[in-house]
Amino acid sequence: NSAILQAKQPICIPEVASDPTWRNSLLPHGVHSFIGLPLLVQETPIGILTVARRDGAAYTDDDARTVFSFAAQVAIAIYNAKLHADTEERSRRLALLHDISLAVNSTLELSTLLTAACQKFVENFEADHSGIVLFEPDAAHAEVKAEYPSQHAVGLRIPLEGYTLMQDMLVTLT
């Protein structure tokens, strides 16, 4: 595989049994002839395509060139599919941000705004629960201001003493 990636060209082994570079571990599977090709996009390898024969016939260099042409099309299709998936994911995230911004900008009433934000996070991030805890001005306590779905924690005051992570975060933020 590394030889295929380094060469960026097909490697054709007409008879694997007589090739010193062939790994013997694959011989018991009955492989007689082999072509390995890099999947290249703009000269950058994104994977490897292999074909093997067990019927005793040998692949030729012409076979390797033909399969290499096919592999180039496969690589482009894979690359395009990845680009499409990335674009879809970016679009989904932008739509999510828009959805959340609409929810939080729909009211100036703090508890409604925070609860709406928690609901959107649960709906869009496949979460079971979301909550918002705000630090009190004394930095000694925090209070659960919103959650979705309700677990009756809104209003719960949490002393920060002993919560090293929260104390460290507050020191960093102030």
PDB file of C-alpha atoms in Angstrom:
ATOM      1  CA  ASN A   1       0.000   0.000   0.000  1.00  0.00           C
ATOM      2  CA  SER A   2       2.768   2.453   0.820  1.00  0.00           C
ATOM      3  CA  ALA A   3       4.452   1.707  -2.521  1.00  0.00           C
ATOM      4  CA  ILE A   4       1.170   2.475  -4.295  1.00  0.00           C
ATOM      5  CA  LEU A   5       0.792   5.772  -2.446  1.00  0.00           C
ATOM      6  CA  GLN A   6       4.412   6.779  -3.010  1.00  0.00           C
ATOM      7  CA  ALA A   7       4.370   5.943  -6.716  1.00  0.00           C
ATOM      8  CA  LYS A   8       0.999   7.640  -7.309  1.00  0.00           C
ATOM      9  CA  GLN A   9       0.753   5.171 -10.169  1.00  0.00           C
ATOM     10  CA  PRO A  10      -0.821   1.738 -10.513  1.00  0.00           C
ATOM     11  CA  ILE A  11       1.226  -1.227  -9.443  1.00  0.00           C
ATOM     12  CA  CYS A  12       0.564  -4.341 -11.459  1.00  0.00           C
ATOM     13  CA  ILE A  13       1.761  -7.721 -10.242  1.00  0.00           C
ATOM     14  CA  PRO A  14       0.943 -10.278 -12.951  1.00  0.00           C
ATOM     15  CA  GLU A  15       1.895 -13.268 -10.788  1.00  0.00           C
ATOM     16  CA  VAL A  16       2.075 -12.593  -7.062  1.00  0.00           C
ATOM     17  CA  ALA A  17       3.724 -15.957  -6.326  1.00  0.00           C
ATOM     18  CA  SER A  18       6.877 -14.907  -8.197  1.00  0.00           C
ATOM     19  CA  ASP A  19       6.976 -11.285  -6.956  1.00  0.00           C
ATOM     20  CA  PRO A  20       9.432 -10.653  -4.087  1.00  0.00           C
ATOM     21  CA  THR A  21       7.471  -7.618  -2.831  1.00  0.00           C
ATOM     22  CA  TRP A  22       4.204  -9.508  -2.427  1.00  0.00           C
ATOM     23  CA  ARG A  23       3.190 -10.324   1.115  1.00  0.00           C
ATOM     24  CA  ASN A  24       2.859 -14.053   1.569  1.00  0.00           C
ATOM     25  CA  SER A  25       0.027 -13.599   4.044  1.00  0.00           C
ATOM     26  CA  LEU A  26      -2.343 -12.988   1.120  1.00  0.00           C
ATOM     27  CA  LEU A  27      -1.284 -16.037  -0.899  1.00  0.00           C
ATOM     28  CA  PRO A  28      -3.496 -18.508   0.986  1.00  0.00           C
ATOM     29  CA  HIS A  29      -6.495 -16.552  -0.244  1.00  0.00           C
ATOM     30  CA  GLY A  30      -5.683 -17.719  -3.729  1.00  0.00           C
ATOM     31  CA  VAL A  31      -4.688 -14.362  -5.233  1.00  0.00           C
ATOM     32  CA  HIS A  32      -2.856 -14.940  -8.494  1.00  0.00           C
ATOM     33  CA  SER A  33      -2.647 -11.451 -10.038  1.00  0.00           C
ATOM     34  CA  PHE A  34      -3.032  -8.015  -8.490  1.00  0.00           C
ATOM     35  CA  ILE A  35      -3.404  -4.337  -9.374  1.00  0.00           C
ATOM     36  CA  GLY A  36      -3.184  -1.641  -6.723  1.00  0.00           C
ATOM     37  CA  LEU A  37      -3.977   1.959  -7.568  1.00  0.00           C
ATOM     38  CA  PRO A  38      -3.963   5.211  -5.659  1.00  0.00           C
ATOM     39  CA  LEU A  39      -7.189   7.189  -5.600  1.00  0.00           C
ATOM     40  CA  LEU A  40      -5.899  10.663  -6.445  1.00  0.00           C
ATOM     41  CA  VAL A  41      -7.548  14.048  -6.330  1.00  0.00           C
ATOM     42  CA  GLN A  42      -5.296  16.761  -7.708  1.00  0.00           C
ATOM     43  CA  GLU A  43      -2.286  14.495  -7.138  1.00  0.00           C
ATOM     44  CA  THR A  44      -3.268  14.012  -3.481  1.00  0.00           C
ATOM     45  CA  PRO A  45      -3.979  10.417  -2.478  1.00  0.00           C
ATOM     46  CA  ILE A  46      -7.318   9.928  -0.735  1.00  0.00           C
ATOM     47  CA  GLY A  47      -7.285   6.131  -0.709  1.00  0.00           C
ATOM     48  CA  ILE A  48      -6.350   2.968  -2.534  1.00  0.00           C
ATOM     49  CA  LEU A  49      -8.279   0.763  -4.941  1.00  0.00           C
ATOM     50  CA  THR A  50      -7.194  -2.845  -5.399  1.00  0.00           C
ATOM     51  CA  VAL A  51      -8.303  -5.562  -7.763  1.00  0.00           C
ATOM     52  CA  ALA A  52      -7.198  -9.164  -7.637  1.00  0.00           C
ATOM     53  CA  ARG A  53      -7.661 -12.294  -9.712  1.00  0.00           C
ATOM     54  CA  ARG A  54      -7.781 -15.839  -8.436  1.00  0.00           C
ATOM     55  CA  ASP A  55      -8.558 -17.589 -11.718  1.00  0.00           C
ATOM     56  CA  GLY A  56      -4.935 -17.968 -12.826  1.00  0.00           C
ATOM     57  CA  ALA A  57      -5.095 -15.247 -15.493  1.00  0.00           C
ATOM     58  CA  ALA A  58      -2.578 -12.440 -15.213  1.00  0.00           C
ATOM     59  CA  TYR A  59      -3.297  -8.728 -15.270  1.00  0.00           C
ATOM     60  CA  THR A  60      -1.332  -6.709 -17.817  1.00  0.00           C
ATOM     61  CA  ASP A  61      -0.041  -3.148 -17.809  1.00  0.00           C
ATOM     62  CA  ASP A  62      -2.918  -2.289 -20.182  1.00  0.00           C
ATOM     63  CA  ASP A  63      -5.344  -3.601 -17.563  1.00  0.00           C
ATOM     64  CA  ALA A  64      -3.612  -1.448 -14.955  1.00  0.00           C
ATOM     65  CA  ARG A  65      -3.932   1.689 -17.136  1.00  0.00           C
ATOM     66  CA  THR A  66      -7.630   0.990 -17.756  1.00  0.00           C
ATOM     67  CA  VAL A  67      -8.336   0.444 -14.062  1.00  0.00           C
ATOM     68  CA  PHE A  68      -6.289   3.561 -13.245  1.00  0.00           C
ATOM     69  CA  SER A  69      -8.590   5.623 -15.493  1.00  0.00           C
ATOM     70  CA  PHE A  70     -11.574   4.159 -13.686  1.00  0.00           C
ATOM     71  CA  ALA A  71      -9.920   4.841 -10.310  1.00  0.00           C
ATOM     72  CA  ALA A  72      -9.464   8.499 -11.266  1.00  0.00           C
ATOM     73  CA  GLN A  73     -13.225   8.774 -11.827  1.00  0.00           C
ATOM     74  CA  VAL A  74     -13.905   6.983  -8.525  1.00  0.00           C
ATOM     75  CA  ALA A  75     -11.606   9.399  -6.690  1.00  0.00           C
ATOM     76  CA  ILE A  76     -13.360  12.408  -8.192  1.00  0.00           C
ATOM     77  CA  ALA A  77     -16.760  10.955  -7.285  1.00  0.00           C
ATOM     78  CA  ILE A  78     -15.613  10.324  -3.697  1.00  0.00           C
ATOM     79  CA  TYR A  79     -14.171  13.828  -3.455  1.00  0.00           C
ATOM     80  CA  ASN A  80     -17.368  15.378  -4.843  1.00  0.00           C
ATOM     81  CA  ALA A  81     -19.487  13.338  -2.439  1.00  0.00           C
ATOM     82  CA  LYS A  82     -17.353  14.557   0.477  1.00  0.00           C
ATOM     83  CA  LEU A  83     -17.645  18.160  -0.720  1.00  0.00           C
ATOM     84  CA  HIS A  84     -21.397  17.742  -1.007  1.00  0.00           C
ATOM     85  CA  ALA A  85     -21.612  16.265   2.501  1.00  0.00           C
ATOM     86  CA  ASP A  86     -19.471  19.102   3.881  1.00  0.00           C
ATOM     87  CA  THR A  87     -21.676  21.676   2.157  1.00  0.00           C
ATOM     88  CA  GLU A  88     -24.805  19.986   3.501  1.00  0.00           C
ATOM     89  CA  GLU A  89     -23.329  20.001   7.018  1.00  0.00           C
ATOM     90  CA  ARG A  90     -22.407  23.692   6.760  1.00  0.00           C
ATOM     91  CA  SER A  91     -25.905  24.485   5.505  1.00  0.00           C
ATOM     92  CA  ARG A  92     -27.423  22.508   8.354  1.00  0.00           C
ATOM     93  CA  ARG A  93     -25.290  24.382  10.886  1.00  0.00           C
ATOM     94  CA  LEU A  94     -26.165  27.756   9.383  1.00  0.00           C
ATOM     95  CA  ALA A  95     -29.852  26.853   9.448  1.00  0.00           C
ATOM     96  CA  LEU A  96     -29.437  25.780  13.059  1.00  0.00           C
ATOM     97  CA  LEU A  97     -27.771  29.063  13.994  1.00  0.00           C
ATOM     98  CA  HIS A  98     -30.545  30.934  12.226  1.00  0.00           C
ATOM     99  CA  ASP A  99     -33.193  28.855  14.009  1.00  0.00           C
ATOM    100  CA  ILE A 100     -31.568  29.444  17.401  1.00  0.00           C
ATOM    101  CA  SER A 101     -31.131  33.162  16.752  1.00  0.00           C
ATOM    102  CA  LEU A 102     -34.811  33.457  15.791  1.00  0.00           C
ATOM    103  CA  ALA A 103     -35.797  31.680  18.983  1.00  0.00           C
ATOM    104  CA  VAL A 104     -33.623  33.775  21.275  1.00  0.00           C
ATOM    105  CA  ASN A 105     -34.435  37.057  19.549  1.00  0.00           C
ATOM    106  CA  SER A 106     -38.178  36.480  19.677  1.00  0.00           C
ATOM    107  CA  THR A 107     -38.485  37.809  23.224  1.00  0.00           C
ATOM    108  CA  LEU A 108     -36.761  40.042  25.714  1.00  0.00           C
ATOM    109  CA  GLU A 109     -38.105  38.079  28.683  1.00  0.00           C
ATOM    110  CA  LEU A 110     -35.008  36.287  30.028  1.00  0.00           C
ATOM    111  CA  SER A 111     -36.538  33.018  31.248  1.00  0.00           C
ATOM    112  CA  THR A 112     -38.503  32.532  28.001  1.00  0.00           C
ATOM    113  CA  LEU A 113     -35.410  33.310  25.930  1.00  0.00           C
ATOM    114  CA  LEU A 114     -33.194  30.886  27.865  1.00  0.00           C
ATOM    115  CA  THR A 115     -35.789  28.102  27.841  1.00  0.00           C
ATOM    116  CA  ALA A 116     -36.263  28.540  24.074  1.00  0.00           C
ATOM    117  CA  ALA A 117     -32.499  28.303  23.604  1.00  0.00           C
ATOM    118  CA  CYS A 118     -32.365  25.096  25.685  1.00  0.00           C
ATOM    119  CA  GLN A 119     -35.226  23.610  23.660  1.00  0.00           C
ATOM    120  CA  LYS A 120     -33.477  24.395  20.367  1.00  0.00           C
ATOM    121  CA  PHE A 121     -30.260  22.795  21.597  1.00  0.00           C
ATOM    122  CA  VAL A 122     -32.119  19.604  22.582  1.00  0.00           C
ATOM    123  CA  GLU A 123     -33.978  19.463  19.269  1.00  0.00           C
ATOM    124  CA  ASN A 124     -30.975  20.173  17.066  1.00  0.00           C
ATOM    125  CA  PHE A 125     -28.174  18.343  18.852  1.00  0.00           C
ATOM    126  CA  GLU A 126     -30.076  15.153  19.666  1.00  0.00           C
ATOM    127  CA  ALA A 127     -29.560  15.826  23.365  1.00  0.00           C
ATOM    128  CA  ASP A 128     -31.744  14.473  26.140  1.00  0.00           C
ATOM    129  CA  HIS A 129     -31.531  17.626  28.220  1.00  0.00           C
ATOM    130  CA  SER A 130     -30.114  21.130  28.087  1.00  0.00           C
ATOM    131  CA  GLY A 131     -29.681  23.647  30.854  1.00  0.00           C
ATOM    132  CA  ILE A 132     -28.285  27.108  31.395  1.00  0.00           C
ATOM    133  CA  VAL A 133     -26.533  27.993  34.629  1.00  0.00           C
ATOM    134  CA  LEU A 134     -25.574  31.622  35.213  1.00  0.00           C
ATOM    135  CA  PHE A 135     -23.023  32.809  37.725  1.00  0.00           C
ATOM    136  CA  GLU A 136     -24.256  35.170  40.387  1.00  0.00           C
ATOM    137  CA  PRO A 137     -22.474  38.513  40.875  1.00  0.00           C
ATOM    138  CA  ASP A 138     -20.809  37.330  44.095  1.00  0.00           C
ATOM    139  CA  ALA A 139     -19.077  34.549  42.094  1.00  0.00           C
ATOM    140  CA  ALA A 140     -19.732  32.236  45.009  1.00  0.00           C
ATOM    141  CA  HIS A 141     -22.915  30.763  43.558  1.00  0.00           C
ATOM    142  CA  ALA A 142     -24.537  29.897  40.245  1.00  0.00           C
ATOM    143  CA  GLU A 143     -28.212  29.457  39.510  1.00  0.00           C
ATOM    144  CA  VAL A 144     -30.020  27.188  37.070  1.00  0.00           C
ATOM    145  CA  LYS A 145     -31.941  29.713  34.970  1.00  0.00           C
ATOM    146  CA  ALA A 146     -33.416  27.454  32.294  1.00  0.00           C
ATOM    147  CA  GLU A 147     -33.673  23.844  31.194  1.00  0.00           C
ATOM    148  CA  TYR A 148     -35.462  21.716  28.657  1.00  0.00           C
ATOM    149  CA  PRO A 149     -37.214  19.433  29.251  1.00  0.00           C
ATOM    150  CA  SER A 150     -37.974  20.467  32.762  1.00  0.00           C
ATOM    151  CA  GLN A 151     -36.435  18.466  35.557  1.00  0.00           C
ATOM    152  CA  HIS A 152     -37.535  21.073  38.108  1.00  0.00           C
ATOM    153  CA  ALA A 153     -34.020  22.424  38.550  1.00  0.00           C
ATOM    154  CA  VAL A 154     -34.778  26.051  37.567  1.00  0.00           C
ATOM    155  CA  GLY A 155     -33.998  28.263  40.539  1.00  0.00           C
ATOM    156  CA  LEU A 156     -31.546  25.796  42.047  1.00  0.00           C
ATOM    157  CA  ARG A 157     -28.573  27.667  43.511  1.00  0.00           C
ATOM    158  CA  ILE A 158     -25.253  25.905  43.299  1.00  0.00           C
ATOM    159  CA  PRO A 159     -22.439  26.894  45.653  1.00  0.00           C
ATOM    160  CA  LEU A 160     -19.262  27.136  43.583  1.00  0.00           C
ATOM    161  CA  GLU A 161     -16.928  26.392  46.457  1.00  0.00           C
ATOM    162  CA  GLY A 162     -15.553  22.936  45.873  1.00  0.00           C
ATOM    163  CA  TYR A 163     -16.354  22.986  42.128  1.00  0.00           C
ATOM    164  CA  THR A 164     -12.796  23.463  40.941  1.00  0.00           C
ATOM    165  CA  LEU A 165     -13.674  23.551  37.251  1.00  0.00           C
ATOM    166  CA  MET A 166     -16.249  26.323  37.703  1.00  0.00           C
ATOM    167  CA  GLN A 167     -13.972  28.296  40.015  1.00  0.00           C
ATOM    168  CA  ASP A 168     -11.100  28.041  37.522  1.00  0.00           C
ATOM    169  CA  MET A 169     -13.426  29.140  34.730  1.00  0.00           C
ATOM    170  CA  LEU A 170     -14.565  32.159  36.723  1.00  0.00           C
ATOM    171  CA  VAL A 171     -10.977  33.169  37.462  1.00  0.00           C
ATOM    172  CA  THR A 172     -10.195  32.908  33.742  1.00  0.00           C
ATOM    173  CA  LEU A 173     -13.228  34.990  32.771  1.00  0.00           C
ATOM    174  CA  THR A 174     -12.738  37.783  35.292  1.00  0.00           C
TER     175      THR A 174
END
